[in-house]
Tab-separated table of C-alpha atoms (C1' of nucleotides) in Angstrom:
chain	number	residue	atom	x	y	z
A	65	UNK	CA	121.311	87.194	129.012
A	66	UNK	CA	122.750	87.355	126.278
A	67	UNK	CA	121.966	88.417	123.186
A	68	UNK	CA	124.026	85.529	121.211
A	69	UNK	CA	126.424	87.587	118.615
A	70	UNK	CA	129.393	88.181	120.314
A	71	UNK	CA	129.488	92.011	121.311
A	72	UNK	CA	132.254	94.981	120.230
A	73	UNK	CA	133.078	97.485	123.219
A	74	UNK	CA	131.868	100.566	122.851
A	75	UNK	CA	135.680	102.685	122.591
A	76	UNK	CA	136.932	104.706	125.934
A	77	UNK	CA	138.606	107.841	125.670
A	78	UNK	CA	138.637	109.814	122.818
A	79	UNK	CA	135.440	109.769	120.506
A	80	UNK	CA	136.084	107.919	116.783
A	81	UNK	CA	136.278	110.878	114.112
A	82	UNK	CA	132.488	110.471	112.193
A	83	UNK	CA	132.590	109.740	108.573
A	84	UNK	CA	131.284	112.496	106.230
A	85	UNK	CA	128.136	110.434	105.496
A	86	UNK	CA	127.577	110.084	109.291
A	87	UNK	CA	127.982	113.707	109.610
A	88	UNK	CA	125.624	114.794	107.430
A	89	UNK	CA	123.379	112.179	107.909
A	90	UNK	CA	122.831	112.909	111.588
A	91	UNK	CA	122.486	116.800	111.407
A	92	UNK	CA	119.575	115.787	109.384
A	93	UNK	CA	117.732	112.861	110.853
A	94	UNK	CA	117.714	115.325	114.034
A	95	UNK	CA	114.791	116.301	111.497
A	96	UNK	CA	113.097	112.793	111.638
A	97	UNK	CA	112.193	113.708	115.622
A	98	UNK	CA	109.776	116.093	113.798
A	99	UNK	CA	107.769	113.307	111.873
A	100	UNK	CA	104.384	113.411	112.244
A	101	UNK	CA	103.957	109.323	111.841
A	102	UNK	CA	106.333	109.340	115.043
A	103	UNK	CA	104.735	111.585	116.994
A	104	UNK	CA	101.055	110.103	116.411
A	105	UNK	CA	102.674	106.634	117.089
A	106	UNK	CA	104.326	107.403	120.277
A	107	UNK	CA	101.303	108.766	121.664
A	108	UNK	CA	99.134	106.228	120.683
A	109	UNK	CA	101.921	103.820	122.444
A	110	UNK	CA	101.662	105.612	125.398
A	111	UNK	CA	98.019	106.543	126.300
A	112	UNK	CA	96.905	102.778	125.322
A	113	UNK	CA	99.123	101.353	128.142
A	114	UNK	CA	96.603	104.132	130.467
A	115	UNK	CA	93.488	103.045	128.895
A	116	UNK	CA	94.501	98.998	128.554
A	117	UNK	CA	95.210	99.071	132.535
A	118	UNK	CA	91.910	100.884	133.020
A	119	UNK	CA	89.850	97.856	131.066
A	120	UNK	CA	92.369	95.251	132.077
A	121	UNK	CA	89.873	94.171	135.355
A	122	UNK	CA	87.215	93.271	132.308
A	123	UNK	CA	89.440	91.374	130.685
A	124	UNK	CA	89.428	93.981	127.782
A	125	UNK	CA	92.200	95.901	125.843
A	126	UNK	CA	91.661	99.122	124.850
A	127	UNK	CA	91.622	97.950	120.647
A	128	UNK	CA	89.102	95.434	121.901
A	129	UNK	CA	86.716	97.315	123.674
A	130	UNK	CA	86.612	99.659	120.654
A	131	UNK	CA	85.569	96.828	118.404
A	132	UNK	CA	83.040	95.641	120.991
A	133	UNK	CA	81.394	99.079	121.542
A	134	UNK	CA	81.356	100.118	117.826
A	135	UNK	CA	79.572	96.537	117.013
A	136	UNK	CA	77.206	97.325	120.091
A	137	UNK	CA	76.898	100.720	118.937
A	138	UNK	CA	75.195	100.081	115.396
A	139	UNK	CA	71.207	98.858	115.492
A	140	UNK	CA	72.031	95.966	112.813
A	141	UNK	CA	74.747	93.764	112.129
A	142	UNK	CA	77.258	94.928	110.076
A	143	UNK	CA	79.726	93.212	107.752
A	144	UNK	CA	83.511	92.895	108.483
A	145	UNK	CA	84.410	95.208	106.240
A	146	UNK	CA	82.111	98.141	107.147
A	147	UNK	CA	83.319	98.173	110.204
A	148	UNK	CA	87.149	97.446	109.841
A	149	UNK	CA	86.400	101.164	107.441
A	150	UNK	CA	85.036	102.661	110.623
A	151	UNK	CA	87.986	101.456	113.073
A	152	UNK	CA	90.094	102.749	110.394
A	153	UNK	CA	91.641	99.274	110.317
A	154	UNK	CA	92.735	96.869	107.929
A	155	UNK	CA	89.599	93.793	107.226
A	156	UNK	CA	92.547	91.391	107.897
A	157	UNK	CA	93.211	92.911	111.003
A	158	UNK	CA	89.822	92.873	112.156
A	159	UNK	CA	89.122	89.793	111.197
A	160	UNK	CA	91.868	88.422	113.075
A	161	UNK	CA	91.527	90.393	116.202
A	162	UNK	CA	87.583	88.612	116.132
A	163	UNK	CA	88.753	85.854	116.711
A	164	UNK	CA	90.146	86.232	120.214
A	165	UNK	CA	86.452	88.346	121.004
A	166	UNK	CA	84.896	84.969	118.926
A	167	UNK	CA	86.844	82.366	121.556
A	168	UNK	CA	86.323	84.568	124.675
A	169	UNK	CA	82.759	84.381	123.984
A	170	UNK	CA	81.624	88.491	123.045
A	171	UNK	CA	81.284	88.568	119.454
A	172	UNK	CA	79.433	86.276	116.920
A	173	UNK	CA	80.105	86.389	113.245
A	174	UNK	CA	76.588	85.394	111.345
A	175	UNK	CA	75.787	84.837	108.291
A	176	UNK	CA	74.001	86.845	105.864
A	177	UNK	CA	70.442	85.992	104.226
A	178	UNK	CA	71.467	87.776	100.226
A	179	UNK	CA	74.701	86.963	100.129
A	180	UNK	CA	76.762	84.164	101.279
A	181	UNK	CA	80.249	86.073	100.630
A	182	UNK	CA	79.347	88.745	103.884
A	183	UNK	CA	79.743	87.490	107.911
A	184	UNK	CA	78.304	90.414	109.921
A	185	UNK	CA	78.976	91.310	113.100
A	186	UNK	CA	76.662	91.025	116.833
A	187	UNK	CA	77.664	90.739	120.140
A	188	UNK	CA	76.977	87.621	121.969
A	189	UNK	CA	74.191	87.710	125.736
A	190	UNK	CA	77.996	88.284	127.275
A	191	UNK	CA	79.519	90.508	124.777
A	192	UNK	CA	76.593	92.592	126.174
A	193	UNK	CA	77.309	91.773	129.884
A	194	UNK	CA	80.924	92.477	129.850
A	195	UNK	CA	80.746	95.980	127.366
A	196	UNK	CA	78.501	97.335	130.017
A	197	UNK	CA	80.815	96.366	132.858
A	198	UNK	CA	83.591	97.859	130.673
A	199	UNK	CA	81.897	100.911	130.112
A	200	UNK	CA	82.060	102.423	133.954
A	201	UNK	CA	85.810	101.732	133.413
A	202	UNK	CA	86.467	103.460	130.471
A	203	UNK	CA	84.264	106.397	131.379
A	204	UNK	CA	86.475	106.660	134.387
A	205	UNK	CA	90.168	106.543	132.398
A	206	UNK	CA	88.092	108.705	129.475
A	207	UNK	CA	87.132	111.645	132.112
A	208	UNK	CA	90.937	111.185	133.595
A	209	UNK	CA	92.635	111.649	130.361
A	210	UNK	CA	90.793	114.325	128.932
A	211	UNK	CA	91.173	115.985	132.914
A	212	UNK	CA	94.694	116.044	132.040
A	213	UNK	CA	94.790	117.040	128.796
A	214	UNK	CA	92.420	120.178	129.683
A	215	UNK	CA	88.998	118.956	128.231
A	216	UNK	CA	88.979	121.459	125.978
A	217	UNK	CA	91.484	121.055	123.842
A	218	UNK	CA	89.880	117.201	122.955
A	219	UNK	CA	87.244	118.601	120.236
A	220	UNK	CA	89.971	120.541	118.553
A	221	UNK	CA	92.542	117.870	119.016
A	222	UNK	CA	90.153	115.028	118.318
A	223	UNK	CA	89.112	116.781	114.912
A	224	UNK	CA	92.615	117.670	114.043
A	225	UNK	CA	93.406	113.480	114.242
A	226	UNK	CA	90.713	113.266	111.961
A	227	UNK	CA	91.179	115.511	109.281
A	228	UNK	CA	94.986	113.800	109.413
A	229	UNK	CA	93.612	110.269	108.560
A	230	UNK	CA	91.520	111.781	105.786
A	231	UNK	CA	94.995	113.683	104.990
A	232	UNK	CA	96.672	110.726	104.716
A	233	UNK	CA	94.638	109.067	101.965
A	234	UNK	CA	94.660	111.821	100.051
A	235	UNK	CA	98.437	112.189	100.330
A	236	UNK	CA	99.454	108.806	99.151
B	207	UNK	CA	87.726	80.744	103.784
B	208	UNK	CA	85.863	79.091	106.367
B	209	UNK	CA	86.325	79.810	109.968
B	210	UNK	CA	85.891	76.438	111.411
B	211	UNK	CA	82.713	76.851	113.243
B	212	UNK	CA	79.342	76.859	111.969
B	213	UNK	CA	77.682	80.213	111.768
B	214	UNK	CA	74.076	81.287	113.095
B	215	UNK	CA	72.157	83.076	109.899
B	216	UNK	CA	70.921	86.963	110.451
B	217	UNK	CA	67.240	86.507	111.181
B	218	UNK	CA	65.453	88.186	107.793
B	219	UNK	CA	62.414	90.511	108.652
B	220	UNK	CA	61.732	91.601	111.916
B	221	UNK	CA	64.542	92.405	113.782
B	222	UNK	CA	64.465	90.656	117.411
B	223	UNK	CA	63.822	92.826	119.983
B	224	UNK	CA	66.552	93.853	122.333
B	225	UNK	CA	67.062	93.174	125.681
B	226	UNK	CA	66.704	95.917	127.859
B	227	UNK	CA	70.883	96.156	128.859
B	228	UNK	CA	71.389	95.931	124.714
B	229	UNK	CA	69.086	98.734	124.854
B	230	UNK	CA	70.363	100.802	127.240
B	231	UNK	CA	74.180	99.464	126.795
B	232	UNK	CA	73.582	100.449	123.009
B	233	UNK	CA	73.324	103.757	123.816
B	234	UNK	CA	76.469	104.290	125.892
B	235	UNK	CA	78.547	102.528	123.659
B	236	UNK	CA	77.923	105.548	120.810
B	237	UNK	CA	80.233	107.750	123.662
B	238	UNK	CA	82.416	105.189	123.446
B	239	UNK	CA	83.559	106.600	119.346
B	240	UNK	CA	84.705	109.900	121.683
B	241	UNK	CA	87.007	107.839	122.926
B	242	UNK	CA	91.079	109.428	123.162
B	243	UNK	CA	92.416	106.292	123.132
B	244	UNK	CA	90.554	105.031	120.049
B	245	UNK	CA	91.184	108.152	117.751
B	246	UNK	CA	94.612	108.301	118.345
B	247	UNK	CA	95.053	104.721	117.654
B	248	UNK	CA	93.042	105.214	114.294
B	249	UNK	CA	94.826	107.453	112.854
B	250	UNK	CA	98.064	106.224	114.045
B	251	UNK	CA	97.025	102.918	112.435
B	252	UNK	CA	95.452	105.078	109.441
B	253	UNK	CA	99.130	107.333	108.672
B	254	UNK	CA	101.317	104.702	108.957
B	255	UNK	CA	100.262	103.263	106.379
B	256	UNK	CA	101.400	105.808	104.153
B	257	UNK	CA	104.472	106.360	105.717
B	258	UNK	CA	105.198	102.682	105.367
B	259	UNK	CA	104.689	102.910	102.126
B	260	UNK	CA	107.322	105.746	101.420
B	261	UNK	CA	109.793	104.352	102.740
B	262	UNK	CA	109.462	99.966	101.630
B	263	UNK	CA	111.612	101.233	98.799
B	264	UNK	CA	114.786	100.662	100.940
B	265	UNK	CA	113.007	98.306	103.108
B	266	UNK	CA	112.070	99.825	105.868
B	267	UNK	CA	108.767	100.490	107.401
B	268	UNK	CA	108.366	103.509	109.680
B	269	UNK	CA	108.743	102.266	112.916
B	270	UNK	CA	112.293	100.611	111.947
B	271	UNK	CA	113.058	104.507	110.010
B	272	UNK	CA	112.060	106.051	113.652
B	273	UNK	CA	114.591	103.947	115.582
B	274	UNK	CA	116.978	104.658	113.147
B	275	UNK	CA	117.265	108.373	112.740
B	276	UNK	CA	117.228	108.300	116.899
B	277	UNK	CA	120.095	106.418	116.868
B	278	UNK	CA	121.955	108.095	114.164
B	279	UNK	CA	121.134	111.616	115.923
B	280	UNK	CA	121.876	111.570	118.975
B	281	UNK	CA	126.486	112.095	119.080
B	282	UNK	CA	127.555	109.537	121.891
B	283	UNK	CA	125.398	105.413	121.636
B	284	UNK	CA	123.206	106.103	124.120
B	285	UNK	CA	121.821	102.972	126.320
B	286	UNK	CA	118.295	100.994	125.381
B	287	UNK	CA	116.492	101.884	128.466
B	288	UNK	CA	117.336	105.414	127.763
B	289	UNK	CA	116.770	104.921	123.690
B	290	UNK	CA	113.197	103.667	124.663
B	291	UNK	CA	111.364	106.093	126.705
B	292	UNK	CA	112.478	108.577	123.815
B	293	UNK	CA	110.722	106.825	121.740
B	294	UNK	CA	107.797	106.607	123.998
B	295	UNK	CA	108.191	102.774	123.725
B	296	UNK	CA	108.721	99.953	126.675
B	297	UNK	CA	112.045	98.660	126.295
B	298	UNK	CA	111.219	95.120	125.824
B	299	UNK	CA	109.688	96.486	122.182
B	300	UNK	CA	112.278	98.257	121.282
B	301	UNK	CA	114.562	95.445	122.338
B	302	UNK	CA	112.949	93.201	120.255
B	303	UNK	CA	112.179	96.157	116.874
B	304	UNK	CA	116.248	96.086	117.365
B	305	UNK	CA	116.843	92.325	116.875
B	306	UNK	CA	115.567	93.187	113.021
B	307	UNK	CA	118.479	96.343	112.950
B	308	UNK	CA	120.471	93.971	114.014
B	309	UNK	CA	119.935	91.057	111.844
B	310	UNK	CA	119.762	93.565	108.521
B	311	UNK	CA	123.019	94.788	109.787
B	312	UNK	CA	121.855	98.185	110.130
B	313	UNK	CA	121.830	98.794	113.872
B	314	UNK	CA	124.803	97.191	116.643
B	315	UNK	CA	124.609	96.884	119.643
B	316	UNK	CA	127.935	97.828	122.134
B	317	UNK	CA	128.787	96.788	125.524
B	318	UNK	CA	129.353	99.706	127.724
B	319	UNK	CA	132.764	100.372	129.072
B	320	UNK	CA	132.249	101.244	133.034
B	321	UNK	CA	128.821	99.147	133.192
B	322	UNK	CA	128.538	95.305	132.603
B	323	UNK	CA	124.821	95.826	132.128
B	324	UNK	CA	124.674	98.270	129.574
B	325	UNK	CA	124.214	97.737	126.203
B	326	UNK	CA	124.837	100.997	123.483
B	327	UNK	CA	122.664	101.421	120.484
B	328	UNK	CA	124.913	102.755	117.538
B	329	UNK	CA	124.512	102.858	113.656
B	330	UNK	CA	126.500	100.278	111.331
B	331	UNK	CA	128.287	102.076	107.879
B	332	UNK	CA	125.539	100.424	106.033
B	333	UNK	CA	122.044	101.757	108.755
B	334	UNK	CA	124.535	104.694	107.580
B	335	UNK	CA	123.592	104.348	104.488
B	336	UNK	CA	120.237	103.467	104.314
B	337	UNK	CA	119.002	106.045	106.752
B	338	UNK	CA	120.758	108.388	104.405
B	339	UNK	CA	119.279	106.959	101.299
B	340	UNK	CA	116.017	106.570	103.029
B	341	UNK	CA	116.069	110.611	104.426
B	342	UNK	CA	114.603	112.089	101.368
B	343	UNK	CA	111.605	110.005	101.074
B	344	UNK	CA	110.956	110.302	104.676
B	345	UNK	CA	111.396	114.132	103.863
B	346	UNK	CA	108.685	113.829	100.610
B	347	UNK	CA	106.115	111.887	102.689
B	348	UNK	CA	106.760	114.269	105.391
B	349	UNK	CA	106.181	117.637	103.343
B	350	UNK	CA	103.271	115.615	101.352
B	351	UNK	CA	101.106	114.800	105.101
B	352	UNK	CA	102.107	118.548	106.181
B	353	UNK	CA	100.677	119.597	102.696
B	354	UNK	CA	97.442	117.701	103.588
B	355	UNK	CA	96.670	118.503	106.334
B	356	UNK	CA	97.584	122.080	106.330
B	357	UNK	CA	101.237	122.923	107.405
B	358	UNK	CA	99.824	125.242	109.877
B	359	UNK	CA	98.312	123.038	111.792
B	360	UNK	CA	100.879	120.466	112.533
B	361	UNK	CA	102.821	122.659	115.497
B	362	UNK	CA	100.248	122.803	117.255
B	363	UNK	CA	98.930	118.979	116.873
B	364	UNK	CA	102.068	118.026	118.583
B	365	UNK	CA	102.049	119.874	120.552
B	366	UNK	CA	98.314	118.685	122.055
B	367	UNK	CA	100.258	115.010	120.718
B	368	UNK	CA	102.994	115.618	123.498
B	369	UNK	CA	101.268	116.988	125.938
B	370	UNK	CA	98.222	114.046	125.680
B	371	UNK	CA	101.603	112.010	126.765
B	372	UNK	CA	102.682	114.120	129.350
B	373	UNK	CA	98.895	113.467	130.751
B	374	UNK	CA	98.376	110.517	130.774
B	375	UNK	CA	101.698	109.744	132.367
B	376	UNK	CA	99.940	111.918	135.523
B	377	UNK	CA	96.287	110.272	134.693
B	378	UNK	CA	97.248	106.331	135.821
C	230	DC	C1'	133.920	91.405	152.123
C	231	DT	C1'	128.556	90.489	152.339
C	232	DG	C1'	124.016	90.333	151.877
C	233	DG	C1'	120.125	92.872	150.463
C	234	DT	C1'	118.411	96.505	146.513
C	235	DA	C1'	118.388	98.515	142.567
C	236	DT	C1'	119.284	98.473	137.909
C	237	DA	C1'	120.181	97.331	132.971
C	238	DT	C1'	118.366	94.082	130.576
C	239	DG	C1'	116.087	89.442	127.972
C	240	DT	C1'	112.385	85.692	127.847
C	241	DG	C1'	107.491	83.244	127.800
C	242	DT	C1'	103.331	84.264	125.658
C	243	DA	C1'	99.547	87.535	124.627
C	244	DT	C1'	97.780	90.129	121.047
C	245	DA	C1'	98.029	94.168	117.108
C	246	DT	C1'	99.271	95.413	112.131
C	247	DA	C1'	99.143	94.529	107.106
C	248	DC	C1'	100.019	92.924	103.201
C	249	DA	C1'	100.769	89.669	99.022
C	250	DC	C1'	97.666	86.108	97.922
C	251	DC	C1'	94.111	82.574	98.185
C	252	DT	C1'	89.498	81.248	97.744
C	253	DT	C1'	84.106	81.666	97.154
C	254	DT	C1'	80.394	84.435	95.390
C	255	DA	C1'	78.484	87.752	92.725
C	256	DT	C1'	77.447	90.147	88.706
C	257	DG	C1'	77.421	91.785	84.164
C	258	DA	C1'	78.005	91.574	79.560
C	259	DG	C1'	77.353	88.798	75.294
D	78	DC	C1'	73.935	80.415	80.301
D	79	DT	C1'	78.810	81.050	80.206
D	80	DC	C1'	82.864	83.879	80.996
D	81	DA	C1'	85.461	87.459	82.729
D	82	DT	C1'	85.406	90.619	86.275
D	83	DA	C1'	84.664	92.689	90.955
D	84	DA	C1'	83.748	92.307	95.914
D	85	DA	C1'	84.119	89.429	100.544
D	86	DG	C1'	86.823	86.523	103.435
D	87	DG	C1'	90.611	83.850	104.812
D	88	DT	C1'	95.807	82.555	104.845
D	89	DG	C1'	100.906	82.642	105.200
D	90	DT	C1'	104.036	85.662	106.842
D	91	DA	C1'	106.892	89.457	108.716
D	92	DT	C1'	106.580	92.797	112.154
D	93	DA	C1'	104.834	95.832	116.889
D	94	DT	C1'	103.789	96.572	121.739
D	95	DA	C1'	103.471	95.362	126.197
D	96	DC	C1'	103.129	93.016	131.039
D	97	DA	C1'	105.136	88.876	134.110
D	98	DC	C1'	108.658	87.370	135.217
D	99	DA	C1'	113.502	85.871	135.223
D	100	DT	C1'	119.292	87.181	134.931
D	101	DA	C1'	123.331	89.570	135.705
D	102	DT	C1'	125.265	93.493	137.514
D	103	DA	C1'	125.927	97.393	140.385
D	104	DC	C1'	126.179	99.851	144.842
D	105	DC	C1'	125.591	100.626	149.545
D	106	DA	C1'	124.859	99.927	154.271
D	107	DG	C1'	126.617	96.972	158.368
DNA sequence: CTGGTATATGTGTATATACACCTTTATGAG
DNA sequence: CTCATAAAGGTGTATATACACATATACCAG
């Protein structure tokens, strides 16, 4: 159970007089509850759990499902970098996420005929099968989510999220 | 460079005839671009990079900043579980995130006088100092973000995110 | 008191995420 | 052709994330 270090004990009775710095900083810190980044990340954490549970019977999590769906959605195999861009994901992150999908036999990385540097992404037969099987589960959780949030509000929310992603690039 | 496995080559010239399954699934997969979970996660990835850069001079990332700010914002040390709940973070995730903050000497985990099971979270003096120093950087990036997205739209967006987080709990 | 249950937390494991840096290949200037 | 530079991708490292499971403690019914 123990976390290695010896722990102090919270003082009982009168709470210690906070330092001047602490007093001012505590007040300012309450602003940070309004942090855009924190609130988006928090929502991402919460909603991911819901989608992960829904996709679990297919051996996928929401991230893997999104990658498979994107690879499957485009007619010709795209490069790793382009795919990462569409996913809003760092190239190296996608590279590593693909390892799991490769190992699971769901996705394949193909050489390009023109450029020896580039890799192109495609689904395997098994990948198509798993994706096809997972889609109804995704539709179900997506439907429940839209219903719970009021389906009308999603288009506006999505637009704002897109806008925020773009704005972020601007804002540095 | 190589990823161990021998890679196939994308076929040149005429593209292969897609299977019936692939054809239907590809069409369905395009729906998934509208996935609520994917879009929230994507925005979270993008915006996090911006905040991480802004906080980097203080040795913090956006997640660590949020945790410090929350610990600092409440008057009395709260339990780990309660703190995790407010952060919308799994208890065990917070537990591990705290290790870094403990090791860095920014946060401390205190024993509770009443209940030997519970741990309460507080900032160290160094934690107060670092948080105080980081707050202006956070205000700056938050300000840039709000400006770039149109400051009027944030309150509504935040409300929708909160709602979505709640809805998620309902939707299973 | 004692055993059963609930609560608070830590661990094992798997995956996600991105920056800094490196290698390989393409491309263009001369 | 050759070298400089750019572009595509992989690796090292650090952190984030959560589920399943394990441990320690509290608390309550009998």
